[in-house]
CSV table of C-alpha atoms in Angstrom, one decimal:
chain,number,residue,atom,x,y,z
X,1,UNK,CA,247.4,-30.3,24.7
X,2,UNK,CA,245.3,-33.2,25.8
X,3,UNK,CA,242.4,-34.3,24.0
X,4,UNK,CA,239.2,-33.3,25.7
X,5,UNK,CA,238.4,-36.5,27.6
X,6,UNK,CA,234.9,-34.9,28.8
X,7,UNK,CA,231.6,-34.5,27.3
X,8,UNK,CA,229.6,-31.5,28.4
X,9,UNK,CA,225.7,-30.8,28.5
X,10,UNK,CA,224.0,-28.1,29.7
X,11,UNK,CA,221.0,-26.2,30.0
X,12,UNK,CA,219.1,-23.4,31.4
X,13,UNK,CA,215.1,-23.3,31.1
X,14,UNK,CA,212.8,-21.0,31.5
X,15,UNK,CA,210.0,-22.8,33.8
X,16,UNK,CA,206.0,-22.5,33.3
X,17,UNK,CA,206.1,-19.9,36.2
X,18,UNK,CA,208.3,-17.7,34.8
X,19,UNK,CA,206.5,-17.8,31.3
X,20,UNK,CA,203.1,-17.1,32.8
X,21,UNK,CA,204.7,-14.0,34.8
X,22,UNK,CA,206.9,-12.7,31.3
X,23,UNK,CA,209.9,-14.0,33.9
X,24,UNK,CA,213.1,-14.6,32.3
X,25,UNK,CA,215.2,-17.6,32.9
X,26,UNK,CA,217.1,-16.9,36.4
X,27,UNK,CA,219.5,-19.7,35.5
X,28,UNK,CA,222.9,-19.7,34.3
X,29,UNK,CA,225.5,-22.1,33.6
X,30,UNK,CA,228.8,-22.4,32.3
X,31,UNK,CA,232.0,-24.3,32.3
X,32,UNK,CA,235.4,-24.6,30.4
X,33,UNK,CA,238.0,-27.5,30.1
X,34,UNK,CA,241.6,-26.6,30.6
X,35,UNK,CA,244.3,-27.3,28.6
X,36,UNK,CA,245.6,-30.6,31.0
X,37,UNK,CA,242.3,-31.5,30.7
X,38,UNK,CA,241.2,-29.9,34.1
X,39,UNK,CA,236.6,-29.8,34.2
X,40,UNK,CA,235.5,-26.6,35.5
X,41,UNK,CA,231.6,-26.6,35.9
X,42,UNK,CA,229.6,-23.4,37.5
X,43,UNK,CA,226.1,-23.4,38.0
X,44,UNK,CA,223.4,-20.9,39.4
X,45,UNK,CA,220.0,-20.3,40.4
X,46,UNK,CA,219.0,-16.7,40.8
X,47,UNK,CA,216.5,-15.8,43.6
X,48,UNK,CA,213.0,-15.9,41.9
X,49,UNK,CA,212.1,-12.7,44.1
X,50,UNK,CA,215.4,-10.7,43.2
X,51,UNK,CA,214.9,-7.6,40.6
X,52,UNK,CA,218.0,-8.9,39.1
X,53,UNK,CA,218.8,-12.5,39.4
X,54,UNK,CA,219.1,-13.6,35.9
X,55,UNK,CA,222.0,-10.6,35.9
X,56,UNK,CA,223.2,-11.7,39.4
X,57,UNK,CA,223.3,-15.9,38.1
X,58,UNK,CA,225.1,-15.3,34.8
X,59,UNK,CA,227.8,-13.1,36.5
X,60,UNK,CA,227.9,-15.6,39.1
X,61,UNK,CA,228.8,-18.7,36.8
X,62,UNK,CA,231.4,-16.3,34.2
X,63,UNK,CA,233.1,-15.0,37.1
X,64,UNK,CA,233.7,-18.6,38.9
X,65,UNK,CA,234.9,-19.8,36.2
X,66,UNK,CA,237.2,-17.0,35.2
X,67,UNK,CA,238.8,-17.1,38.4
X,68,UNK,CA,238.9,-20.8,38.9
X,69,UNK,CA,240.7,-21.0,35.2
X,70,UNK,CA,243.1,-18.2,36.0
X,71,UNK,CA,244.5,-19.9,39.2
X,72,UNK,CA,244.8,-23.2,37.4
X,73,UNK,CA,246.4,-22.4,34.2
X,74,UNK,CA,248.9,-20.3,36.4
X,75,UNK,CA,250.6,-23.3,38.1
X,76,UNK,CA,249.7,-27.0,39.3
X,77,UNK,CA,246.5,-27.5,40.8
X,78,UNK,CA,246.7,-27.9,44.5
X,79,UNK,CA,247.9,-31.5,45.8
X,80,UNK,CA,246.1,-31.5,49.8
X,81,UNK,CA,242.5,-31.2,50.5
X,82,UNK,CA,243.3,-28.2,52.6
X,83,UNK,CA,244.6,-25.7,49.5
X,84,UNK,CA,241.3,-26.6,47.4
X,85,UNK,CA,239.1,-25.8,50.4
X,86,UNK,CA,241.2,-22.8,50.2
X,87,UNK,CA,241.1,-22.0,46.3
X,88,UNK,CA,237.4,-22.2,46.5
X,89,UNK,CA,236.6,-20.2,49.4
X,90,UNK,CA,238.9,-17.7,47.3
X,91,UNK,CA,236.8,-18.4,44.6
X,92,UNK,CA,233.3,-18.1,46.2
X,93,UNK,CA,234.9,-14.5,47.9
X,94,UNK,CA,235.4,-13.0,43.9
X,95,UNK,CA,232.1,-13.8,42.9
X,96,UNK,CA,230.2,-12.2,46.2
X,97,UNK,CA,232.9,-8.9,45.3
X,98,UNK,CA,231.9,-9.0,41.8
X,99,UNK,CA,228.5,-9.4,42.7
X,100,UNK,CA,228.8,-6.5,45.2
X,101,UNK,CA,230.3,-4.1,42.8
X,102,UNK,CA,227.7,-4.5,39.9
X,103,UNK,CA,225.1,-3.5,42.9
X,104,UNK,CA,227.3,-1.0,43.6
X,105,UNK,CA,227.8,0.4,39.9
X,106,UNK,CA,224.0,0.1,39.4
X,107,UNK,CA,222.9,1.7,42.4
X,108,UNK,CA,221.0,-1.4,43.9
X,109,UNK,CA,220.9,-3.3,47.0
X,110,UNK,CA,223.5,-6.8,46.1
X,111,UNK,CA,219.8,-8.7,47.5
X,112,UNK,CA,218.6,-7.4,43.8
X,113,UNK,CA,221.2,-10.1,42.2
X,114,UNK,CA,220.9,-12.9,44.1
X,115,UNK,CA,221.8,-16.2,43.1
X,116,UNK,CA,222.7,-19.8,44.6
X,117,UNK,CA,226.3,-21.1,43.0
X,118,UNK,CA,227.5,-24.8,42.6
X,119,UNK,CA,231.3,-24.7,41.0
X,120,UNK,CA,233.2,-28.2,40.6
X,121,UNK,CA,236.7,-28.6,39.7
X,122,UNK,CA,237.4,-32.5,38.2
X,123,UNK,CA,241.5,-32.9,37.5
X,124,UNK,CA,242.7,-36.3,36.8
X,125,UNK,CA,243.8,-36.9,41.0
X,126,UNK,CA,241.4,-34.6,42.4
X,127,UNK,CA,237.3,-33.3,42.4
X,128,UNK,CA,235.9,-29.9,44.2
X,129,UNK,CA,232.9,-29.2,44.9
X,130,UNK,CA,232.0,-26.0,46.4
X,131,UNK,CA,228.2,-25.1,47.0
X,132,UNK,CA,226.3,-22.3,48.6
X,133,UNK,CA,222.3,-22.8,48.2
X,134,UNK,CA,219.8,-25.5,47.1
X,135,UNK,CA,221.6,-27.1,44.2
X,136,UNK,CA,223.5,-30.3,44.3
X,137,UNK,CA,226.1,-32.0,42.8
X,138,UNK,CA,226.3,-36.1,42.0
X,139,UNK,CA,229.3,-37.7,41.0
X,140,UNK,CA,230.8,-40.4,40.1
X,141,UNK,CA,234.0,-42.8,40.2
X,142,UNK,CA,235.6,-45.2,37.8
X,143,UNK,CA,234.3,-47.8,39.7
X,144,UNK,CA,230.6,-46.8,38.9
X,145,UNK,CA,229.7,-45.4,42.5
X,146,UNK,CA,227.8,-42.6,42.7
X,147,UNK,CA,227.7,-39.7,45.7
X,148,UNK,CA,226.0,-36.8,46.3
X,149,UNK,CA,229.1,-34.5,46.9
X,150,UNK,CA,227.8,-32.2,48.9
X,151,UNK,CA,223.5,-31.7,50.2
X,152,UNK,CA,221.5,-29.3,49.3
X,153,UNK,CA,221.4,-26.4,51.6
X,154,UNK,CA,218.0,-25.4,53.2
X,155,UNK,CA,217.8,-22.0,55.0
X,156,UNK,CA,215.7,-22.0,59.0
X,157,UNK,CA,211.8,-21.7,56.5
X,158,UNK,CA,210.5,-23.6,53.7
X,159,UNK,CA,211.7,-22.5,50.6
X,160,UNK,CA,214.5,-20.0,51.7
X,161,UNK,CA,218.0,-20.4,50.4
X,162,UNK,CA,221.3,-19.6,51.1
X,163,UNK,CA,222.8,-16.6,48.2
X,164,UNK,CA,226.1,-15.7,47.7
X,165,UNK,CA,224.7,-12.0,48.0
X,166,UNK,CA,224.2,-12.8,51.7
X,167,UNK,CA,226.7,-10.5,54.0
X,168,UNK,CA,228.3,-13.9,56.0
X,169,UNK,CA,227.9,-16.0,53.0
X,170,UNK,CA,231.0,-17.2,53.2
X,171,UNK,CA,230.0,-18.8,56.2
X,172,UNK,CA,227.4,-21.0,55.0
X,173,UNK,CA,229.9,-22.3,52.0
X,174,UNK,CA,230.3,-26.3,52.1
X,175,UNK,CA,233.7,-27.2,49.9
X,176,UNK,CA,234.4,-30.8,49.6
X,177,UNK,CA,237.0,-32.2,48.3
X,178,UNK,CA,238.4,-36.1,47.3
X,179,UNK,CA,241.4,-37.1,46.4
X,180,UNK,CA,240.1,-39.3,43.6
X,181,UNK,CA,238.6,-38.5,39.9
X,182,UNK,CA,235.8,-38.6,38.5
X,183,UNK,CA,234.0,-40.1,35.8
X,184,UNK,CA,230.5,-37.8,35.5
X,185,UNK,CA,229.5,-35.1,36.9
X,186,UNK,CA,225.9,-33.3,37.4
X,187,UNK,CA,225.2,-30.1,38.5
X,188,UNK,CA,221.1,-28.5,39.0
């Protein structure tokens, strides 16, 4: 096993707005390192007018990263942009199905759990980013440059998002992909 060559902080908040409504924190995060020393890093913002987002957020981040840590430990992790593009959208496809069936189970529209989701994969060759919604993700390389990986989605009106609970949200997925590590990562 290789010795954990990241350092991890995270850290969901309840804002002001949410404690003067008794709202609780819509947020989730979460992320596990592999045993070749693979980052995965999920984050999510639930909808602030869904009945069920904190719900909808938390599942969201568990079940990326699940998925993402199954495919990995069960062989190499791809070696061409095309097959991460690929593993994510597979990825981002789960969690809208796992999301579908808890609306189903509890008898709810899937609109009642929804969340944006930012997941990043950092190997030592490779970092994925795959976004849908308003977050963002920086990184940065060995040589100190920073980039935004991918930009924060805006929907056609002020303040409207793109959720993974959306029918065709697979279309509005942005995946990208270098082949190059990274040094840091940030996720909001």
């Amino acid at each position: 096993m290789i010795e954990d060559p990241w350092r991890v902080v995270g850290v969901s908040v309840v804002g002001t707005s949410h404690l003067d409504k008794a709202v609780p924190c819509q947020d989730a995060h979460r992320y596990q390192v592999l045993s070749g020393g693979e980052l995965l890093v999920a984050v999510a913002d639930g909808a602030g007018s869904a009945a069920r987002a904190e719900t909808g957020a938390s599942r969201a981040v568990d079940k990326a990263i699940e998925k993402l840590a199954q495919l990995l430990q069960a062989g190499t992790p791809p070696s061409d942009e095309a097959s991460w593009k690929h593993l994510m959208t597979g990825v981002f496809g789960l969690v809208r199905a796992e999301l579908d069936g808890m609306a189903e189970l509890e008898n709810r529209p899937i609109r009642d759990f929804a969340t944006t989701l930012t997941v990043a994969v950092a190997t030592g060759e490779w970092t994925a980013v795959g976004q849908l919604g308003d977050g963002a993700a920086v990184a940065r390389n060995a040589g100190g440059r920073l980039w935004l990986t991918v930009n924060p989605q805006r929907g056609e009106y002020a303040n409207e998002a793109y959720f993974v609970t959306l029918a065709n949200a697979l279309e509005y997925l942005e995946v990208c992909v270098w082949h190059e590590p990274v040094t840091a990562l940030v996720l909001i």
